[in-house]
Short mmCIF file of C-alpha atoms and ligand atoms in Angstrom, two decimals:
data_model
loop_
_atom_site.label_atom_id
_atom_site.label_comp_id
_atom_site.label_asym_id
_atom_site.label_seq_id
_atom_site.Cartn_x
_atom_site.Cartn_y
_atom_site.Cartn_z
CA MET W 647 0.27 -0.21 -0.15
CA SER W 648 1.26 3.59 -0.83
CA LEU W 649 -0.60 6.78 0.04
CA GLY W 650 1.24 8.08 -3.36
CA ASN W 651 -1.34 6.84 -5.58
CA GLY W 652 -3.34 9.80 -7.00
CA ARG W 653 -2.76 12.82 -8.79
CA PRO W 654 1.00 13.43 -8.46
CA TYR W 655 2.49 16.78 -8.04
CA LEU W 656 5.79 17.81 -9.02
CA ALA W 657 6.81 20.30 -6.79
CA ILE W 658 10.31 21.07 -8.05
CA PRO W 659 11.37 24.34 -9.33
CA GLY W 660 10.67 23.58 -13.22
CA PRO W 661 9.04 22.13 -15.10
CA SER W 662 6.44 23.65 -13.04
CA VAL W 663 2.68 22.87 -12.98
CA MET W 664 0.94 23.09 -16.25
CA PRO W 665 -2.60 24.57 -16.07
CA ASP W 666 -5.01 22.16 -17.87
CA ARG W 667 -6.06 25.31 -19.64
CA VAL W 668 -2.74 25.77 -21.17
CA LEU W 669 -2.33 21.93 -22.11
CA ALA W 670 -6.10 22.11 -23.67
CA ALA W 671 -4.93 25.24 -25.95
CA MET W 672 -2.15 23.11 -27.20
CA HIS W 673 -4.38 20.00 -28.07
CA ARG W 674 -5.06 21.05 -31.53
CA ALA W 675 -4.25 20.46 -35.19
CA ALA W 676 -1.21 22.34 -36.52
CA PRO W 677 -2.24 25.66 -37.80
CA ASN W 678 -1.19 27.46 -40.83
CA ILE W 679 2.13 29.10 -40.25
CA TYR W 680 2.27 31.36 -43.45
CA GLU W 681 -0.63 33.45 -42.59
CA GLY W 682 -3.80 34.11 -40.39
CA PRO W 683 -4.42 33.67 -36.60
CA LEU W 684 -0.84 32.41 -35.68
CA HIS W 685 0.51 35.90 -36.79
CA GLU W 686 -1.88 37.70 -34.71
CA MET W 687 -1.37 35.55 -31.72
CA THR W 688 2.50 35.92 -31.84
CA ALA W 689 2.00 39.81 -32.06
CA ARG W 690 -0.25 39.46 -28.72
CA ILE W 691 2.38 37.25 -27.20
CA VAL W 692 5.31 39.84 -27.71
CA ALA W 693 3.18 42.47 -26.32
CA ASP W 694 2.29 40.44 -23.31
CA LEU W 695 6.13 39.18 -22.94
CA ARG W 696 6.72 43.09 -22.26
CA ARG W 697 3.96 43.55 -19.91
CA VAL W 698 5.02 40.60 -17.64
CA ALA W 699 8.54 42.09 -17.56
CA ARG W 700 7.39 45.60 -17.39
CA THR W 701 9.37 46.76 -20.29
CA THR W 702 9.15 48.19 -23.57
CA ALA W 703 12.15 46.54 -24.60
CA HIS W 704 12.59 44.53 -27.59
CA VAL W 705 11.66 40.85 -27.25
CA ALA W 706 13.13 37.54 -29.25
CA ILE W 707 11.59 34.46 -28.79
CA TYR W 708 13.99 31.22 -28.93
CA ILE W 709 13.05 27.70 -29.37
CA VAL W 710 15.18 26.57 -26.26
CA ASN W 711 15.40 25.98 -22.65
CA GLY W 712 17.09 28.10 -20.26
CA HIS W 713 20.70 27.16 -21.14
CA GLY W 714 19.77 27.97 -24.72
CA ALA W 715 18.37 31.29 -23.69
CA TRP W 716 21.79 32.12 -21.74
CA GLU W 717 23.83 31.30 -24.92
CA ALA W 718 21.45 33.68 -27.16
CA ALA W 719 22.07 36.25 -24.63
CA ASN W 720 25.82 35.88 -24.59
CA ALA W 721 25.90 35.50 -28.48
CA ASN W 722 24.60 38.86 -28.90
CA MET W 723 26.40 40.70 -26.18
CA PHE W 724 29.96 39.60 -26.79
CA ALA W 725 32.59 39.53 -29.12
CA ARG W 726 35.51 36.91 -28.61
CA GLY W 727 37.66 37.79 -26.23
CA ASP W 728 35.43 40.42 -24.40
CA THR W 729 34.83 40.02 -20.67
CA ALA W 730 31.66 39.13 -18.56
CA LEU W 731 31.49 39.92 -15.19
CA VAL W 732 29.38 37.33 -13.32
CA ALA W 733 27.98 37.87 -9.92
CA ILE W 734 27.61 33.99 -8.38
CA THR W 735 24.95 33.12 -5.73
CA GLY W 736 24.23 29.37 -6.58
CA ARG W 737 24.67 27.10 -9.19
CA PHE W 738 23.05 29.06 -11.85
CA GLY W 739 25.26 32.09 -12.01
CA GLU W 740 28.05 29.51 -12.40
CA GLY W 741 26.01 27.80 -15.19
CA TRP W 742 25.79 31.29 -17.37
CA ALA W 743 29.63 31.88 -16.53
CA TRP W 744 30.33 28.28 -17.71
CA SER W 745 28.25 28.97 -20.98
CA ALA W 746 30.04 32.22 -21.70
CA GLU W 747 33.36 30.63 -21.17
CA ARG W 748 32.82 28.00 -23.55
CA MET W 749 31.90 30.39 -26.29
CA GLY W 750 35.06 32.25 -25.60
CA ILE W 751 34.02 35.00 -23.40
CA GLU W 752 36.72 35.91 -20.82
CA VAL W 753 34.74 35.56 -17.40
CA GLN W 754 35.66 37.30 -14.12
CA ARG W 755 33.52 35.71 -11.37
CA VAL W 756 32.75 37.59 -8.08
CA ASP W 757 31.48 34.56 -5.85
CA PHE W 758 29.21 35.52 -2.72
CA GLY W 759 28.93 32.16 -1.65
CA ARG W 760 25.64 30.02 -1.76
CA ARG W 761 23.71 31.76 1.05
CA ALA W 762 23.59 35.43 0.43
CA PRO W 763 23.23 37.81 -2.38
CA ALA W 764 25.68 39.82 -4.40
CA ASP W 765 27.03 42.63 -2.85
CA PRO W 766 26.63 45.51 -5.34
CA ALA W 767 29.84 47.22 -3.83
CA ARG W 768 31.94 44.48 -4.68
CA ILE W 769 30.35 44.49 -8.24
CA ALA W 770 31.29 48.20 -8.58
CA GLU W 771 34.83 47.81 -7.36
CA ALA W 772 35.47 45.17 -9.98
CA LEU W 773 33.99 47.63 -12.52
CA ALA W 774 36.09 50.32 -11.42
CA ALA W 775 39.17 48.35 -11.63
CA ASP W 776 38.29 47.80 -15.14
CA ARG W 777 39.97 50.99 -16.77
CA ALA W 778 39.92 49.70 -20.42
CA HIS W 779 36.38 48.76 -20.30
CA ARG W 780 37.06 45.04 -21.21
CA ILE W 781 33.83 44.15 -19.23
CA ARG W 782 31.00 44.24 -21.75
CA ALA W 783 28.38 43.00 -19.51
CA VAL W 784 27.46 42.22 -15.76
CA LEU W 785 25.68 38.97 -15.61
CA VAL W 786 23.24 38.50 -12.25
CA THR W 787 20.68 35.82 -11.59
CA HIS W 788 17.86 37.34 -10.24
CA VAL W 789 16.59 34.33 -8.13
CA ASP W 790 19.26 31.72 -8.10
CA THR W 791 17.11 28.45 -8.31
CA ALA W 792 19.67 26.24 -6.47
CA SER W 793 20.01 28.56 -3.59
CA SER W 794 16.88 30.27 -3.48
CA VAL W 795 18.87 33.51 -3.00
CA ARG W 796 17.43 36.79 -4.62
CA ASN W 797 19.67 39.31 -5.63
CA ASP W 798 18.72 43.16 -5.51
CA ILE W 799 18.86 44.37 -9.18
CA ALA W 800 18.04 48.04 -8.54
CA ALA W 801 20.90 48.24 -6.02
CA ILE W 802 23.41 46.35 -8.57
CA ARG W 803 22.24 48.75 -11.44
CA ALA W 804 22.57 51.98 -9.12
CA ALA W 805 26.26 50.58 -8.15
CA MET W 806 27.26 50.09 -11.67
CA ASP W 807 25.97 53.67 -12.62
CA ALA W 808 27.76 55.11 -9.44
CA VAL W 809 31.06 54.00 -10.96
CA GLY W 810 30.05 55.29 -14.47
CA HIS W 811 30.91 51.90 -16.34
CA PRO W 812 29.36 51.29 -19.46
CA ALA W 813 28.58 47.55 -19.29
CA LEU W 814 25.37 45.97 -19.92
CA LEU W 815 23.43 44.83 -17.06
CA ALA W 816 22.11 41.31 -18.02
CA VAL W 817 19.73 39.45 -15.82
CA ASP W 818 18.75 35.80 -15.75
CA ALA W 819 14.93 35.82 -14.67
CA ILE W 820 14.19 32.15 -15.60
CA ALA W 821 13.05 31.23 -12.07
CA SER W 822 11.45 34.50 -11.17
CA LEU W 823 9.42 36.24 -14.07
CA GLY W 824 5.79 35.63 -13.24
CA CYS W 825 6.81 35.14 -9.82
CA ASP W 826 8.60 37.77 -8.07
CA PRO W 827 8.46 41.46 -9.40
CA MET W 828 10.51 42.11 -12.10
CA LEU W 829 10.66 45.77 -13.32
CA MET W 830 13.00 45.42 -16.18
CA ASP W 831 12.73 49.24 -17.22
CA GLU W 832 12.25 50.80 -13.87
CA TRP W 833 15.48 48.77 -12.55
CA GLY W 834 17.91 49.47 -15.50
CA VAL W 835 18.12 46.09 -16.96
CA ASP W 836 19.60 45.81 -20.58
CA VAL W 837 19.09 42.25 -21.21
CA LEU W 838 16.66 39.83 -19.53
CA VAL W 839 16.63 36.13 -19.90
CA ALA W 840 13.67 33.81 -19.25
CA ALA W 841 12.36 30.55 -20.30
CA SER W 842 8.67 29.15 -20.30
CA GLN W 843 8.63 26.25 -17.98
CA LYS W 844 8.76 28.10 -14.84
CA GLY W 845 6.69 31.09 -13.69
CA LEU W 846 5.00 31.00 -17.11
CA MET W 847 3.43 27.84 -16.77
CA THR W 848 4.37 26.48 -20.18
CA PRO W 849 6.04 23.34 -21.31
CA PRO W 850 9.75 23.72 -21.61
CA GLY W 851 10.87 24.57 -24.96
CA LEU W 852 10.54 28.39 -25.33
CA GLY W 853 13.17 31.12 -24.22
CA PHE W 854 13.07 34.56 -24.23
CA VAL W 855 15.50 37.54 -24.42
CA TRP W 856 14.36 41.01 -23.96
CA PHE W 857 17.07 43.73 -24.75
CA SER W 858 17.09 47.41 -24.57
CA ASP W 859 18.22 49.97 -27.60
CA LYS W 860 21.71 50.16 -25.87
CA ALA W 861 22.06 46.64 -25.91
CA LEU W 862 20.84 46.40 -29.10
CA ALA W 863 23.68 49.02 -30.48
CA ALA W 864 26.21 46.94 -28.39
CA SER W 865 25.35 43.76 -30.01
CA ARG W 866 26.22 45.13 -33.45
CA ARG W 867 29.86 44.62 -32.71
CA ALA W 868 29.16 41.06 -31.16
CA ASP W 869 31.01 38.72 -33.41
CA LEU W 870 29.53 35.58 -31.56
CA ARG W 871 26.44 36.67 -33.42
CA THR W 872 25.23 33.66 -35.92
CA PRO W 873 22.00 33.46 -37.84
CA TYR W 874 20.43 31.26 -35.42
CA TRP W 875 20.81 33.51 -32.31
CA ASP W 876 21.00 36.87 -33.78
CA TRP W 877 18.29 38.54 -31.90
CA GLU W 878 17.68 41.58 -34.26
CA PRO W 879 15.70 39.68 -37.05
CA ARG W 880 13.71 38.08 -34.44
CA ALA W 881 12.72 41.07 -32.69
CA ASN W 882 12.13 42.99 -35.89
CA ALA W 883 10.65 40.35 -38.38
CA THR W 884 9.43 41.79 -41.42
CA GLU W 885 8.72 37.99 -42.47
CA TYR W 886 6.96 35.69 -40.09
CA TRP W 887 9.69 32.81 -40.20
CA GLN W 888 12.33 35.42 -39.05
CA HIS W 889 10.61 35.48 -35.76
CA PHE W 890 11.85 31.96 -35.15
CA CYS W 891 14.49 31.33 -37.71
CA GLY W 892 12.36 28.84 -39.36
CA THR W 893 9.28 26.85 -38.27
CA ALA W 894 7.55 28.51 -35.55
CA PRO W 895 6.98 26.50 -32.22
CA THR W 896 3.10 26.29 -32.84
CA HIS W 897 1.66 24.39 -30.15
CA HIS W 898 4.15 26.16 -27.52
CA LEU W 899 2.80 29.44 -28.71
CA PHE W 900 -0.82 28.22 -28.01
CA GLY W 901 0.27 27.21 -24.65
CA LEU W 902 1.87 30.34 -23.77
CA ALA W 903 -0.67 32.82 -24.80
CA GLU W 904 -3.25 31.14 -22.61
CA ALA W 905 -0.83 31.37 -19.90
CA LEU W 906 0.01 34.97 -20.33
CA THR W 907 -3.68 35.71 -20.47
CA MET W 908 -4.31 33.97 -17.21
CA ILE W 909 -1.22 35.87 -15.73
CA LEU W 910 -1.96 39.28 -16.96
CA ASP W 911 -5.47 39.67 -17.63
CA GLU W 912 -7.47 37.26 -15.26
CA GLU W 913 -5.31 37.24 -12.13
CA GLY W 914 -3.53 40.10 -12.69
CA LEU W 915 0.60 40.47 -12.38
CA GLU W 916 0.58 42.14 -8.85
CA ALA W 917 -2.01 39.36 -7.49
CA VAL W 918 0.47 36.73 -8.88
CA TRP W 919 3.35 38.26 -7.15
CA ASP W 920 1.36 38.68 -3.82
CA ARG W 921 0.18 35.08 -4.00
CA HIS W 922 4.03 33.75 -4.67
CA ALA W 923 4.92 35.82 -1.58
CA ARG W 924 2.25 34.26 0.73
CA LEU W 925 2.89 31.09 -0.42
CA ALA W 926 6.64 31.41 0.41
CA GLU W 927 5.78 32.61 3.66
CA ALA W 928 4.01 29.57 4.48
CA VAL W 929 6.95 27.47 3.58
CA TRP W 930 9.51 29.76 5.42
CA ALA W 931 7.05 29.44 8.58
CA ALA W 932 6.81 25.86 8.37
CA THR W 933 10.73 25.25 8.01
CA LEU W 934 11.36 27.74 10.97
CA ALA W 935 9.06 25.65 13.11
CA TRP W 936 10.62 22.47 12.16
CA GLY W 937 13.88 24.08 12.77
CA GLN W 938 13.01 24.91 16.39
CA GLY W 939 13.35 20.94 17.28
CA GLY W 940 15.86 19.54 14.71
CA ASP W 941 18.74 20.22 12.11
CA ILE W 942 16.44 21.93 9.63
CA GLU W 943 17.15 25.45 8.62
CA LEU W 944 16.29 27.76 5.58
CA ASN W 945 19.53 28.09 3.23
CA VAL W 946 18.82 32.05 3.20
CA ALA W 947 18.81 33.68 6.55
CA ASP W 948 17.54 37.04 5.51
CA ARG W 949 14.28 37.16 4.26
CA ALA W 950 14.61 40.18 2.09
CA CYS W 951 17.16 37.98 0.22
CA ARG W 952 15.10 34.83 -0.34
CA GLY W 953 12.83 34.35 -3.81
CA THR W 954 9.44 33.54 -3.48
CA SER W 955 9.12 31.05 -6.21
CA VAL W 956 11.39 28.40 -4.51
CA THR W 957 12.85 27.47 -1.19
CA ALA W 958 16.25 25.83 -0.52
CA LEU W 959 16.41 24.02 2.75
CA ARG W 960 19.02 22.19 4.81
CA MET W 961 18.20 19.06 6.62
CA GLY W 962 21.23 17.62 8.02
CA GLY W 963 22.16 13.66 8.69
CA GLY W 964 20.85 12.75 5.26
CA GLY W 965 17.32 13.76 6.37
CA ALA W 966 16.46 15.78 3.04
CA GLY W 967 17.62 13.05 0.96
CA ARG W 968 15.09 10.34 2.81
CA LEU W 969 12.49 12.92 3.08
CA ARG W 970 12.45 13.65 -0.71
CA ALA W 971 12.34 9.75 -1.43
CA TRP W 972 9.57 9.28 1.08
CA CYS W 973 7.50 12.14 -0.21
CA GLU W 974 7.55 10.67 -3.69
CA ALA W 975 6.82 6.95 -2.90
CA GLU W 976 4.29 7.48 0.14
CA ALA W 977 2.68 10.86 -0.51
CA GLY W 978 2.93 11.50 -4.36
CA VAL W 979 4.96 14.87 -4.19
CA THR W 980 8.08 15.07 -5.61
CA LEU W 981 10.69 17.68 -3.92
CA GLY W 982 13.49 19.25 -5.72
CA ILE W 983 17.00 17.89 -5.32
CA GLY W 984 19.90 19.86 -3.91
CA LEU W 985 21.59 21.34 -6.84
CA GLY W 986 25.46 22.52 -7.08
CA MET W 987 25.93 21.34 -3.66
CA ALA W 988 29.29 19.40 -4.41
CA GLU W 989 31.00 22.57 -4.23
CA PRO W 990 33.30 23.40 -1.17
CA GLY W 991 31.48 24.76 1.92
CA THR W 992 28.05 23.27 0.81
CA PRO W 993 26.21 20.46 2.43
CA ALA W 994 26.18 17.01 1.30
CA TYR W 995 23.73 15.99 -1.36
CA GLY W 996 21.40 14.30 0.95
CA ASP W 997 21.40 17.32 3.28
CA PHE W 998 19.76 19.61 1.20
CA LEU W 999 16.33 19.91 -0.87
CA ARG W 1000 14.10 22.46 -2.67
CA VAL W 1001 10.58 23.02 -2.36
CA ALA W 1002 9.08 24.98 -5.33
CA HIS W 1003 5.99 27.40 -4.85
CA MET W 1004 6.38 28.51 -8.32
CA GLY W 1005 3.73 29.39 -11.12
CA HIS W 1006 0.04 27.54 -11.22
CA VAL W 1007 0.23 26.83 -7.59
CA ASN W 1008 -2.51 27.71 -4.85
CA ALA W 1009 -2.83 27.21 -0.84
CA HIS W 1010 -4.06 23.78 -0.91
CA MET W 1011 -1.07 22.63 -3.06
CA THR W 1012 1.64 24.36 -0.75
CA LEU W 1013 -0.16 23.04 2.44
CA GLY W 1014 -0.36 19.50 0.90
CA VAL W 1015 3.33 19.78 0.33
CA LEU W 1016 3.86 20.85 3.51
CA GLY W 1017 1.59 18.18 5.39
CA ALA W 1018 3.32 15.54 3.18
CA MET W 1019 6.83 16.87 4.53
CA GLU W 1020 5.42 16.93 8.09
CA THR W 1021 4.12 13.50 7.55
CA GLY W 1022 7.46 12.09 6.11
CA LEU W 1023 9.43 13.63 8.93
CA ARG W 1024 7.29 11.87 11.24
CA ALA W 1025 7.27 8.40 9.51
CA LEU W 1026 11.20 8.74 8.98
CA GLY W 1027 11.77 9.69 12.65
CA VAL W 1028 13.69 13.00 11.71
CA PRO W 1029 13.78 15.10 14.67
CA HIS W 1030 11.64 18.29 13.94
CA GLY W 1031 9.98 20.99 15.96
CA PRO W 1032 6.09 21.13 16.30
CA GLY W 1033 3.60 23.48 14.88
CA ALA W 1034 4.84 23.70 11.28
CA LEU W 1035 1.42 23.53 9.69
CA ASP W 1036 -0.01 25.77 12.35
CA ALA W 1037 2.72 28.27 11.08
CA ALA W 1038 1.64 27.68 7.54
CA ALA W 1039 -1.87 28.40 8.37
CA ALA W 1040 -1.04 31.42 10.34
CA ALA W 1041 1.01 32.61 7.04
CA LEU W 1042 -1.61 31.96 4.80
CA SER W 1043 -4.55 33.24 6.89
CA GLY W 1044 -2.87 36.33 8.05
CA ARG W 1045 -3.93 35.58 11.63
C1 PLP S 1237 15.96 26.65 -14.66
C2 PLP S 1237 16.96 27.54 -14.74
C3 PLP S 1237 17.87 28.03 -15.64
C4 PLP S 1237 18.32 26.54 -16.62
O1 PLP S 1237 17.18 26.61 -17.44
P1 PLP S 1237 16.91 25.18 -18.27
O2 PLP S 1237 15.72 25.30 -18.88
O3 PLP S 1237 16.96 23.83 -17.27
O4 PLP S 1237 17.98 25.28 -19.17
C5 PLP S 1237 18.69 28.89 -15.55
N1 PLP S 1237 18.65 29.78 -14.96
C6 PLP S 1237 17.62 29.78 -13.66
C7 PLP S 1237 17.87 30.80 -12.63
C8 PLP S 1237 16.90 28.80 -13.61
O5 PLP S 1237 15.99 28.68 -12.76
#
């Protein structure tokens, strides 16, 4: 007998839960790709992608996952031998750095560990030391999905401006867009990268790059641009195929259009942000309660520096690994593994897990995950403090 039979819930930070409406929108015959409704829908999607990132910037859509979107951004920002300054606050900052390195870009890392956000002063210091302006862009992960650290993008922009360095500010919002506020224009972001399968609630397969006029001008000297990655024809397509450099990702577009309508026109973007913040509070409150009676703690101590779409937590003595296995087999909930934790100073793989509360997730789902975790801790005899579900209910009810 297992209590896990029933509808499974993949509570990992991407692919996230896809609304039935998104899947239903994709369940159709292939449309005409040369003319007709698909073209009108694509124009609407581009406008909605601007709304969801609070920007008037250009948008390019690629048929890729997040790794492909990183590479797209790199190809347009850099020439061979240019330098990227990369802020590392978890596994994903390192991933973007590695992608750049493999493309022949010099990478200068500023490592902030795995439990704290980037310190804008250290970024400013590195830029100030670059008198020859070899650094073409500063790459920052908004919410690092491995550590759940959230970086203060506006503060990083202010620090860059204060030293008067011309580098572009490029931000990976793959784990945060449609979850945490992202104000691309207000925060002075030049290049923004995202993908379909997290806050945007669509299957993996679409990557997005938004870019400012300044970034467009800079890209004209980027000798890493190749026909497929070049963002200019995609954003300023005069023929429909130019949007996608070939066949359009037809069914993903139908799904994405539906998801954007749900986020922007039905629930409303600010309500979506608030829902994520509230669900995150419940997960944090429960974890803090468990930690009162056991070796369990949030990876990021300062609440202001935590993303609201995913929570990384430490559970010593292999408890995290055992709890993940129990939750999947006995409760039908798959929790996220600890990522990038093989690095020095990080906990063992079995001592770390992640809970996603990203995208199409509501109170009963998050309470269900926390209830399953509570039950698993009990079943496994993992020491933990009492009152976690009470604390989650308090966070959600506001009382
Ligand atoms: C998921 C994620 C990526 C990588 O996306 P893939 O689709 O797995 O390639 C990159 N950055 C962040 C912040 C992510 O959350």
